[in-house]
Tab-separated table of C-alpha atoms and ligand atoms in Angstrom:
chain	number	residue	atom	x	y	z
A	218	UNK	CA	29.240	-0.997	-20.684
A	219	UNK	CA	25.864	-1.959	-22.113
A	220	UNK	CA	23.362	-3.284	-20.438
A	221	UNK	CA	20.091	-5.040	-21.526
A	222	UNK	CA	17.238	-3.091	-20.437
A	223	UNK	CA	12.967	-4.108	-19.381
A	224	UNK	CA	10.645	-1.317	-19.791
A	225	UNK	CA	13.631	1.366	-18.998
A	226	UNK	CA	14.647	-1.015	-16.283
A	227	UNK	CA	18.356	-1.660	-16.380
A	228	UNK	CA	19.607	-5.370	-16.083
A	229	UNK	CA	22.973	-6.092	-14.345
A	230	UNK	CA	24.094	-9.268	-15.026
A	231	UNK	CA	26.647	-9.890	-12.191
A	232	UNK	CA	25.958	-13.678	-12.877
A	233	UNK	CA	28.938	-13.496	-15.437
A	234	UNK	CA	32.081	-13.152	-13.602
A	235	UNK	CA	33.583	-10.820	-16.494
A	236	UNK	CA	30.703	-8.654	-15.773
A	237	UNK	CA	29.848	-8.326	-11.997
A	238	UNK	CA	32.514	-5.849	-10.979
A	239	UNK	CA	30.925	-3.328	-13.834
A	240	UNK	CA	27.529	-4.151	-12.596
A	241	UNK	CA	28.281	-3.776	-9.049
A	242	UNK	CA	29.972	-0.540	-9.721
A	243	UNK	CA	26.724	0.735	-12.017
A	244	UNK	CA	24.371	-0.356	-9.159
A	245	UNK	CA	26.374	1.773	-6.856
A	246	UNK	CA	26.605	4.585	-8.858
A	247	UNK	CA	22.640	4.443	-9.237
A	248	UNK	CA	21.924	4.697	-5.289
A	249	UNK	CA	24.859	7.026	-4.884
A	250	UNK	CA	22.710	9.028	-7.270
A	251	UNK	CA	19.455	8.521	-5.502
A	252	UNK	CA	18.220	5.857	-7.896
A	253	UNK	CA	16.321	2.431	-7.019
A	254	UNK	CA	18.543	-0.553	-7.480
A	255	UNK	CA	17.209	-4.426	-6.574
A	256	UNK	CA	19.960	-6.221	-5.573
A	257	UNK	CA	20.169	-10.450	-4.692
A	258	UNK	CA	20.673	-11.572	-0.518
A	259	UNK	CA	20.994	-14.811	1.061
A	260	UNK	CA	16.927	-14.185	1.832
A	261	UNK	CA	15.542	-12.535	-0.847
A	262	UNK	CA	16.115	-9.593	-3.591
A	263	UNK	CA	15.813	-6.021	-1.698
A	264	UNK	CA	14.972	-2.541	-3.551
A	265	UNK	CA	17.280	-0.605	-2.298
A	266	UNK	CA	17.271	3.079	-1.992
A	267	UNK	CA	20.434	5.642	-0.081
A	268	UNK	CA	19.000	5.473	3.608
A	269	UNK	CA	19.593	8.794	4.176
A	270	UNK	CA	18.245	10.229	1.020
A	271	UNK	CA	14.285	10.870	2.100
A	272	UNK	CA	13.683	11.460	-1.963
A	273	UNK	CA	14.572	8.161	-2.938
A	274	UNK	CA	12.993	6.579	0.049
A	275	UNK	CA	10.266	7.908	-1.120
A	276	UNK	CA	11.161	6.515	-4.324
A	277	UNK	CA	10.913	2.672	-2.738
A	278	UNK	CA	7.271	3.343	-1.210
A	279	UNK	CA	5.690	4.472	-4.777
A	280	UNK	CA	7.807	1.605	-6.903
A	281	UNK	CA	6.495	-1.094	-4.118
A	282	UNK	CA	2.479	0.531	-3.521
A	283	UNK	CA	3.910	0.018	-0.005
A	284	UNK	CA	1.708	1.543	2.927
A	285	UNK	CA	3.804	4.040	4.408
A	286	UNK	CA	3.804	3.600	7.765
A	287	UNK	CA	5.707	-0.014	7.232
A	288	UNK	CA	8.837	0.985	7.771
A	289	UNK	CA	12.098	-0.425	5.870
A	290	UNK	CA	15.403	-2.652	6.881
A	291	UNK	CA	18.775	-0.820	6.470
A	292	UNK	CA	21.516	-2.911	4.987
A	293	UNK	CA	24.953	-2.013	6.402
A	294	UNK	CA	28.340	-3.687	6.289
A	295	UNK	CA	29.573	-3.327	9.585
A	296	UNK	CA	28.825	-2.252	13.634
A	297	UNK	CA	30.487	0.979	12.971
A	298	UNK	CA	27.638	1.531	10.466
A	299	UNK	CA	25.301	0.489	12.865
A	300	UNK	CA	26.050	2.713	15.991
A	301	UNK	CA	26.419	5.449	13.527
A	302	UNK	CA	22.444	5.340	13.292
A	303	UNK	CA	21.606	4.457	16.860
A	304	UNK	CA	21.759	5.199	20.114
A	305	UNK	CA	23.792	2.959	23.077
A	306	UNK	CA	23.854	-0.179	22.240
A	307	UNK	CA	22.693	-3.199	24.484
A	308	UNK	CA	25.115	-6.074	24.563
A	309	UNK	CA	23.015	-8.682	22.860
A	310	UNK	CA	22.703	-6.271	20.039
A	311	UNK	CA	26.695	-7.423	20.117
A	312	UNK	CA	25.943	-10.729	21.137
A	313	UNK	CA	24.017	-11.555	18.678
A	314	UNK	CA	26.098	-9.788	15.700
A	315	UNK	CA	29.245	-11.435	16.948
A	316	UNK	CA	27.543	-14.949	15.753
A	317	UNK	CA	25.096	-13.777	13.148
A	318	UNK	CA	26.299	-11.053	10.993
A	319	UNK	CA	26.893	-11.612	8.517
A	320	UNK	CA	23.539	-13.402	7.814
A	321	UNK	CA	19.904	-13.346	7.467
A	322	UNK	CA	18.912	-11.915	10.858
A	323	UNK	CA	17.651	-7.877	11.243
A	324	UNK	CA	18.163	-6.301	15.041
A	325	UNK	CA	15.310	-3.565	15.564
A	326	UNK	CA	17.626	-0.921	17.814
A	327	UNK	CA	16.578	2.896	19.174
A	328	UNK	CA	17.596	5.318	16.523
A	329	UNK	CA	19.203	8.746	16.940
A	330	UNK	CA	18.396	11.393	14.593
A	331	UNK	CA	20.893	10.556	11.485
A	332	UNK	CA	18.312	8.824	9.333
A	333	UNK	CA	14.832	10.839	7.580
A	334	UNK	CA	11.632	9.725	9.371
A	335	UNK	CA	10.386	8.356	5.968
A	336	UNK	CA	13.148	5.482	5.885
A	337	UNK	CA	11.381	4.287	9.380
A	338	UNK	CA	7.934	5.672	9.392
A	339	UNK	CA	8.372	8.205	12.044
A	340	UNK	CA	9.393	5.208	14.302
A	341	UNK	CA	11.964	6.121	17.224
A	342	UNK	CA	13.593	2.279	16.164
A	343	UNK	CA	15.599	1.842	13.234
A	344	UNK	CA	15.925	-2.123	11.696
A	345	UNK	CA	19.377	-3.047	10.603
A	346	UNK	CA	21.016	-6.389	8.934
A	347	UNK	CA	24.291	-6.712	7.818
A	348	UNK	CA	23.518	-9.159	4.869
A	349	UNK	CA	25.828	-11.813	3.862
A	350	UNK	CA	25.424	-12.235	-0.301
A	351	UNK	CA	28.970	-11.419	-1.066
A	352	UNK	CA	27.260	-9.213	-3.943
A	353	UNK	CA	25.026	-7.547	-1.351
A	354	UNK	CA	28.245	-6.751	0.438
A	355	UNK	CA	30.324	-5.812	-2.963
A	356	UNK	CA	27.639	-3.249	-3.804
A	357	UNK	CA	26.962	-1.667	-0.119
A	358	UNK	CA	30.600	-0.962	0.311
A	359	UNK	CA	31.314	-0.134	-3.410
A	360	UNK	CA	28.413	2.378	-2.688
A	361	UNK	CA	29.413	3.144	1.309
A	362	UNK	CA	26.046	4.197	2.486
A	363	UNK	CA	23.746	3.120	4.516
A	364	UNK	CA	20.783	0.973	1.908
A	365	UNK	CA	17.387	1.217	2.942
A	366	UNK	CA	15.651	-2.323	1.158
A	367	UNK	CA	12.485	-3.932	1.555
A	368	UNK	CA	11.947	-7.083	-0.492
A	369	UNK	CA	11.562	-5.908	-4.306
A	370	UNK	CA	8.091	-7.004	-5.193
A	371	UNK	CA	4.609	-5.182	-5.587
A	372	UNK	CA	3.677	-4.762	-1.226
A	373	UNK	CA	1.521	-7.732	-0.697
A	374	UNK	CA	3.002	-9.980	-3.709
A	375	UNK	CA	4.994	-13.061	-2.888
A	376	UNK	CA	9.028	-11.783	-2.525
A	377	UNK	CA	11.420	-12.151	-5.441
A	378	UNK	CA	13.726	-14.755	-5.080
A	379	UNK	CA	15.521	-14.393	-8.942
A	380	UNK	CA	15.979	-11.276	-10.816
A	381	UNK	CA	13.193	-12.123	-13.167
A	382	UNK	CA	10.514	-12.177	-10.408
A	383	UNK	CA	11.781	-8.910	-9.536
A	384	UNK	CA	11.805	-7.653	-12.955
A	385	UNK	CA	7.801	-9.287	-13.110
A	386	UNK	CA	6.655	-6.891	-10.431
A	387	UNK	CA	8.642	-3.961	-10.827
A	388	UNK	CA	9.971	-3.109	-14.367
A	389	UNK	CA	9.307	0.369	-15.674
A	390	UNK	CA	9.443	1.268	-12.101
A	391	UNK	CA	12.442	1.128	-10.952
A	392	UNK	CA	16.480	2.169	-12.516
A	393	UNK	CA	18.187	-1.003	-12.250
A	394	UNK	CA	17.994	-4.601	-11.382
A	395	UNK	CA	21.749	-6.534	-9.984
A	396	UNK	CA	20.769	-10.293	-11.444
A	397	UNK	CA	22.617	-12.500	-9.307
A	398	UNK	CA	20.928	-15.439	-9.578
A	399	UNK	CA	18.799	-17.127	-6.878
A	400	UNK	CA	18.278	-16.732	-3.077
A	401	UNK	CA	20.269	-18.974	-1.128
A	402	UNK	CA	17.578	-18.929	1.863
A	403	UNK	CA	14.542	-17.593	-0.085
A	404	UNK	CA	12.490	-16.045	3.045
A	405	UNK	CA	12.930	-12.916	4.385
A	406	UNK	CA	15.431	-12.135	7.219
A	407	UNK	CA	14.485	-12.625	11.068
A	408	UNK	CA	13.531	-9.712	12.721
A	409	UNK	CA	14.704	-9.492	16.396
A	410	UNK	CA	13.712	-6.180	18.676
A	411	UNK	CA	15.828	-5.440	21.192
A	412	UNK	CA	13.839	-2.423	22.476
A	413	UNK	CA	11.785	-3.885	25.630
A	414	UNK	CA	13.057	-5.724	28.831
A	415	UNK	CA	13.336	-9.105	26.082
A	416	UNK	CA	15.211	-9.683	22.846
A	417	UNK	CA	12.114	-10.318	21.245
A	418	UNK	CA	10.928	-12.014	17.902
A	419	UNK	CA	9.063	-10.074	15.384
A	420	UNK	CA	8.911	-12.343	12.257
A	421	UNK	CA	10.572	-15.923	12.277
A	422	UNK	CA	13.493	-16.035	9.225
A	423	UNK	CA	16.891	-17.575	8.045
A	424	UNK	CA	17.975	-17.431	11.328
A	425	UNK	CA	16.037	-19.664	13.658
A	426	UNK	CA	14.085	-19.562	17.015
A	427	UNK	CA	16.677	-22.556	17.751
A	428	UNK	CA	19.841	-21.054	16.580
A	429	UNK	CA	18.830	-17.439	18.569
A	430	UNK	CA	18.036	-19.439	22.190
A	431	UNK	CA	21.667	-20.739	21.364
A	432	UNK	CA	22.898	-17.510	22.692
A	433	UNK	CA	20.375	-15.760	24.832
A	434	UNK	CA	18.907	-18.453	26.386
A	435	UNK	CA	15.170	-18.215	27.777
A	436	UNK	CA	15.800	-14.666	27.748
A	437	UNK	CA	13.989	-14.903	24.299
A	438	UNK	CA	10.510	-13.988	23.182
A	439	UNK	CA	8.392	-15.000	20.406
A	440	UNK	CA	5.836	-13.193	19.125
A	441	UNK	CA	5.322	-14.509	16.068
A	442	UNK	CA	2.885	-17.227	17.287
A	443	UNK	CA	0.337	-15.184	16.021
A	444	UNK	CA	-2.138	-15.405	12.704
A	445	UNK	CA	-1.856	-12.290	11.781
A	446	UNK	CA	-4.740	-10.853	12.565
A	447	UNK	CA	-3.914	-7.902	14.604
A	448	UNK	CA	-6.210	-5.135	16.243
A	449	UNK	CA	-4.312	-2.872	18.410
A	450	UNK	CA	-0.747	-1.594	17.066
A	451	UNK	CA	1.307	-4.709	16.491
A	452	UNK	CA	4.733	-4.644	17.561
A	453	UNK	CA	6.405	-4.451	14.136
A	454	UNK	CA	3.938	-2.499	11.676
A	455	UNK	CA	4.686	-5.416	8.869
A	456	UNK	CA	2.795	-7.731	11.146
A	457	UNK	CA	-0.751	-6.422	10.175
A	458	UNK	CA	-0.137	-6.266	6.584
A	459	UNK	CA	-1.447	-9.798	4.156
A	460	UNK	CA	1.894	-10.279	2.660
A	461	UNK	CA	3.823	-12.988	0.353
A	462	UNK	CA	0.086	-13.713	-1.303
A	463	UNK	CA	-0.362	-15.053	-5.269
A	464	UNK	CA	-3.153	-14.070	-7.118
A	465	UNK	CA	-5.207	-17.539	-6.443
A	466	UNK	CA	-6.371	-17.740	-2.826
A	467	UNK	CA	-4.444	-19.988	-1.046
A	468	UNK	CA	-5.934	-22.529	1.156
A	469	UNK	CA	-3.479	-24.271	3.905
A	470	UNK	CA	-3.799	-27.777	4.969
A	471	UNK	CA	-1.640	-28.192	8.220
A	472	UNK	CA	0.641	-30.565	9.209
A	473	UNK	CA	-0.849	-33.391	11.536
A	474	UNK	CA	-2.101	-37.029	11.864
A	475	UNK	CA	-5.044	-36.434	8.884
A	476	UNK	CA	-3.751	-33.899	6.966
A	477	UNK	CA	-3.455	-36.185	3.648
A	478	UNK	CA	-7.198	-36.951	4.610
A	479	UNK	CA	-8.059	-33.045	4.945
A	480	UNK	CA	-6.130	-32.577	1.512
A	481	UNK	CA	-8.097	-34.973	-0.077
A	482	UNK	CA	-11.481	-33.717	1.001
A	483	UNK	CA	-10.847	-30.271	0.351
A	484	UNK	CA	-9.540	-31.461	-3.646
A	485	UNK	CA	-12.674	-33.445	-3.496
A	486	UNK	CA	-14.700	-30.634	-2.439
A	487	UNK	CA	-13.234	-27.668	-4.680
A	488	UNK	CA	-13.889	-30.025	-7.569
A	489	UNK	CA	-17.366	-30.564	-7.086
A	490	UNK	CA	-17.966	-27.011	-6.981
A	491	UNK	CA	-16.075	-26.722	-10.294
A	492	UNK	CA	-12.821	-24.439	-9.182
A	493	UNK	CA	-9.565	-25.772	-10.785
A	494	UNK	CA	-6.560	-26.297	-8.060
A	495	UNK	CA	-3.275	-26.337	-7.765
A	496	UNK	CA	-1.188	-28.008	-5.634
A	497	UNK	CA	2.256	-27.084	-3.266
A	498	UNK	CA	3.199	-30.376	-1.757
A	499	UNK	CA	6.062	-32.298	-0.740
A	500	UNK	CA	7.621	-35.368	-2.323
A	501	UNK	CA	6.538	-37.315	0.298
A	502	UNK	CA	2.509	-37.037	0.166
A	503	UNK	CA	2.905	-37.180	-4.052
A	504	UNK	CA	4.567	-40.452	-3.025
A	505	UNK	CA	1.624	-41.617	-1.153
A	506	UNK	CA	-0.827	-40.486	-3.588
A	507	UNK	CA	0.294	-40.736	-7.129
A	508	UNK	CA	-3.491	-39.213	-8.244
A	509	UNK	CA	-2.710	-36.008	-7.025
A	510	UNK	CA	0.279	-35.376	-10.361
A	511	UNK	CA	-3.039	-34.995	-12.350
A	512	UNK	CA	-3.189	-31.391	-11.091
A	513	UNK	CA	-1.095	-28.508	-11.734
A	514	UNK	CA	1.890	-29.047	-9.121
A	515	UNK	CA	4.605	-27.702	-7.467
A	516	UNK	CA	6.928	-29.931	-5.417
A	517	UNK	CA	7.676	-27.838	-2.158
A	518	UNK	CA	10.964	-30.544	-1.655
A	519	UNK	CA	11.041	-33.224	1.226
A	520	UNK	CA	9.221	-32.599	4.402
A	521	UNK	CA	12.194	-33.360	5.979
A	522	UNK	CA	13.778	-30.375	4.141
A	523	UNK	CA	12.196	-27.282	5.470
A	524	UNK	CA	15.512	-25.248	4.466
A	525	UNK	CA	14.549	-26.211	0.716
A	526	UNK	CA	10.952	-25.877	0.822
A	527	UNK	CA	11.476	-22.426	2.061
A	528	UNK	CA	13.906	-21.855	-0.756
A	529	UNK	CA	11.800	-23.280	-3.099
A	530	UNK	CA	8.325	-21.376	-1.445
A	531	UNK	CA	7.913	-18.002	-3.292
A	532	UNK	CA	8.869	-19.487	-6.957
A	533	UNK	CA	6.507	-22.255	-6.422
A	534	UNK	CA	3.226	-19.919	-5.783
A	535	UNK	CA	4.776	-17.616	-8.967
A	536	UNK	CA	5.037	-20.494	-11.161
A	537	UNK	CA	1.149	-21.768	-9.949
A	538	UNK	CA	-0.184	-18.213	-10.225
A	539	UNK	CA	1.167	-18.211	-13.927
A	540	UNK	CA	-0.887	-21.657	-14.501
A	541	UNK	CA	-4.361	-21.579	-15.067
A	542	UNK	CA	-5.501	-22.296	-11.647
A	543	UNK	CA	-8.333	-20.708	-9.521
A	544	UNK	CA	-7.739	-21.424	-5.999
A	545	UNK	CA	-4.030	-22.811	-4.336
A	546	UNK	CA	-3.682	-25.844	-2.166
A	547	UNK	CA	-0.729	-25.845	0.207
A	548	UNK	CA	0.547	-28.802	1.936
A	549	UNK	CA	1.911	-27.573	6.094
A	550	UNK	CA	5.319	-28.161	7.588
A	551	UNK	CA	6.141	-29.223	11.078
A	552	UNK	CA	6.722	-25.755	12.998
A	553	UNK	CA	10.385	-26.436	13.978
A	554	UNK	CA	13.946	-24.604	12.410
A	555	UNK	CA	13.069	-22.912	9.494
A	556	UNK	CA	9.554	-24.486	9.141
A	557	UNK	CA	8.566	-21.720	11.170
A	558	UNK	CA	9.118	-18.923	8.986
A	559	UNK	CA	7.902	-21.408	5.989
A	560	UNK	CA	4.458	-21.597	7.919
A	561	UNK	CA	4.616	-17.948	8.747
A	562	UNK	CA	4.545	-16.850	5.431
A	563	UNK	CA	2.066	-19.808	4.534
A	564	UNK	CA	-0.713	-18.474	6.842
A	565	UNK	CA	-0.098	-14.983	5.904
A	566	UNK	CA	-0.577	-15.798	2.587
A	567	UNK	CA	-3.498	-18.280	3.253
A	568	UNK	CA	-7.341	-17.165	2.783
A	569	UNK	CA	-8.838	-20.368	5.114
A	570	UNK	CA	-6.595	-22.630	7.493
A	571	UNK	CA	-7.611	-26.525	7.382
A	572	UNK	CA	-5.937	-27.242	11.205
A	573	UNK	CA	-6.231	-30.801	13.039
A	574	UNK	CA	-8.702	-29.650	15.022
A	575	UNK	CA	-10.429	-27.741	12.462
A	576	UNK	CA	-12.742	-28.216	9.718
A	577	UNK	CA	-12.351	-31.668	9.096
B	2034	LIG	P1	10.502	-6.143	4.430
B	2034	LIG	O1	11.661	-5.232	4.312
B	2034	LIG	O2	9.427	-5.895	3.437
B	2034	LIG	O3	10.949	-7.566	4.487
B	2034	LIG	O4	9.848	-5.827	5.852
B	2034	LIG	C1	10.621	-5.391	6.935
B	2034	LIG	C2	9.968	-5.836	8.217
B	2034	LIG	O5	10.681	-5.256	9.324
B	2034	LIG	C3	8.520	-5.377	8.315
B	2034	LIG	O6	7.751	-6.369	8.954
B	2034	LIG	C4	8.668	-4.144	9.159
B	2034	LIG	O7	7.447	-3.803	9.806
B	2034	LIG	C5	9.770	-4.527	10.131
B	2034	LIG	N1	10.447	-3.343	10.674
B	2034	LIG	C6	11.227	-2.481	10.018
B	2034	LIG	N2	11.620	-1.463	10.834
B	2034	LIG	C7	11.071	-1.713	12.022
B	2034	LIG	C8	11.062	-1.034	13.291
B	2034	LIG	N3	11.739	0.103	13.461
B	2034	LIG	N4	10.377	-1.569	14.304
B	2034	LIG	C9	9.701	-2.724	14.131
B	2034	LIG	N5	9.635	-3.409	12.978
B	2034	LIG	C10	10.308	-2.901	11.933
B	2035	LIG	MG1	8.431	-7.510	2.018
């Protein structure tokens, strides 16, 4: 079949139903062949690389400018996957499978010595997800190996949420590109280590703080409540990385009592020094202050509708990094569901934090 190509950079429609079984198929074929193929999730579109093939691993680090010692997530399709590539299990590792797999949550596990060091930077842990895009699944069984996948941008870019953002960031780089439309969730996966004493959280994702007490209780640890800034050796290497960033600095307003005040001294502020904004707000403040659609804008969705702001997150900053803006101003979200990962991302991303009991 032929295929419409970017800089070298095959493009797989699977969007057209005629089509997707040859796509899926071609993709396959690709990794089978140690090739780079981005392929859709529920969170976001993964370059994905054979797991067990260091050379194409490789491959992934040079196409993404991705410091090597962050190691990747291995896609898999089912538990006899996973205990292939680790060591005894321990039974929330089934626990949590039983209700989350398929789905947007990653289990870091002790790895035996089936995988190359370079698919987990020399860590003894390997992260696994069984993902549940039904093309995700058609192509990891269609290719029935293990997919090492990071999220298919440039390492420190926001993460591609259509094929075209992936295509922005990575054409000429990589084989082949599965186009199967947008992300259903649009953030990255939740990564849960079940190494220490505690399950414990490593980055908040599709599947929530809430939704993980649900089954193991108190039991659960969060370390995400952190900004970021790590000195010692954080607990997943990702942590200490500036990730999901546009171009523009990105300033953060956070959610409380004043922050429509805060907002509006900070626009008032960045004016009178010249710089040109642009805005990521919800519905809800535009509603309150009509003035603010003279600015470039992106509407993040309702604040009552983290799930859609998140989906809507990584598009928006694209789309205001393409207009001619100098510096980004993003409205907060309450930290509860799926606003946490939405303000996890948003103060990795941010240069300054406005908080309540900041700089106002
Ligand atoms: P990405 O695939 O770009 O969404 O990033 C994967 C995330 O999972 C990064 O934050 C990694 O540091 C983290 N991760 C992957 N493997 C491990 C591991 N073995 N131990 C701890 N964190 C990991
Ligand atoms: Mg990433």
């Amino acid at each position: 079949m032929e295929w419409q190509e970017l800089k070298g950079t095959k493009i797989l429609d699977a969007q057209d139903p005629d089509r997707a079984g040859a796509a899926v198929r071609e993709a396959a074929a690709i990794l089978r062949e140690g090739g780079l193929v981005a392929f859709p999730t529920e969170t976001v579109y993964g370059l994905g690389a054979a797991a067990g093939n260091s050379a194409a691993v490789h491959k992934i680090f040079a196409a993404k400018q991705r410091p090597p010692d962050n190691p990747l997530i291995v896609h898999l399709t089912s538990m006899e996957q996973v205990r292939e590539l680790t060591l005894a299990l321990p039974p929330a590792a089934y626990l949590l499978a039983e209700r989350f797999w398929p789905g947007p949550l990653t289990l870091v596990l002790p790895k035996n010595a089936t995988l190359p060091a370079v698919t987990t930077a020399g860590l003894p842990s390997v992260a696994v997800r069984i993902p549940a895009h039904p093309l995700a699944l058609a192509l990891l069984k269609e290719a029935a190996l293990p997919v090492a996948a990071p999220s298919a941008n440039l390492s420190g870019s926001p993460s591609p949420t259509t094929a075209a953002h992936v295509l922005a960031d990575l054409a000429g780089r990589i084989d082949a590109v599965l186009d199967g439309g947008s992300c259903p969730v649009g953030v990255e996966s939740t990564v849960v280590s079940l190494l220490g004493p505690k399950p414990a959280i490593l980055r908040p994702g599709g599947v929530t703080l809430e939704m993980l007490r649900g089954v193991l209780g108190e039991e659960l640890v969060d370390l995400t409540a952190d900004r970021g800034d790590f000195t010692g050796t954080p607990p997943a290497p990702g942590m200490k990385y500036r990730h999901y960033a546009p171009r523009a600095p990105l300033y953060l307003v956070e959610a409380g009592r004043k922050q429509g005040k805060r907002l509006e001294a900070l626009l008032q502020d960045l004016l009178a020094r010249g710089k040109r904004p642009g805005l990521l707000l919800t519905r809800e403040t535009l509603q309150a202050r009509p003035g603010l659609k003279a600015f470039p804008l992106e509407i993040l969705a309702s604040r009552r509708d983290p799930a859609a702001a998140a989906r809507e997150l990584y598009g928006a900053l694209r789309r205001l990094d393409d207009s001619p803006v100098d510096v980004i101003v993003a409205e907060g979200f309450k930290e509860r569901q799926i606003g946490r990962a939405l303000m996890n991302r948003l103060r990795k991303a941010a240069d300054l934090i406005f908080a309540e009991n900041g700089r106002d």
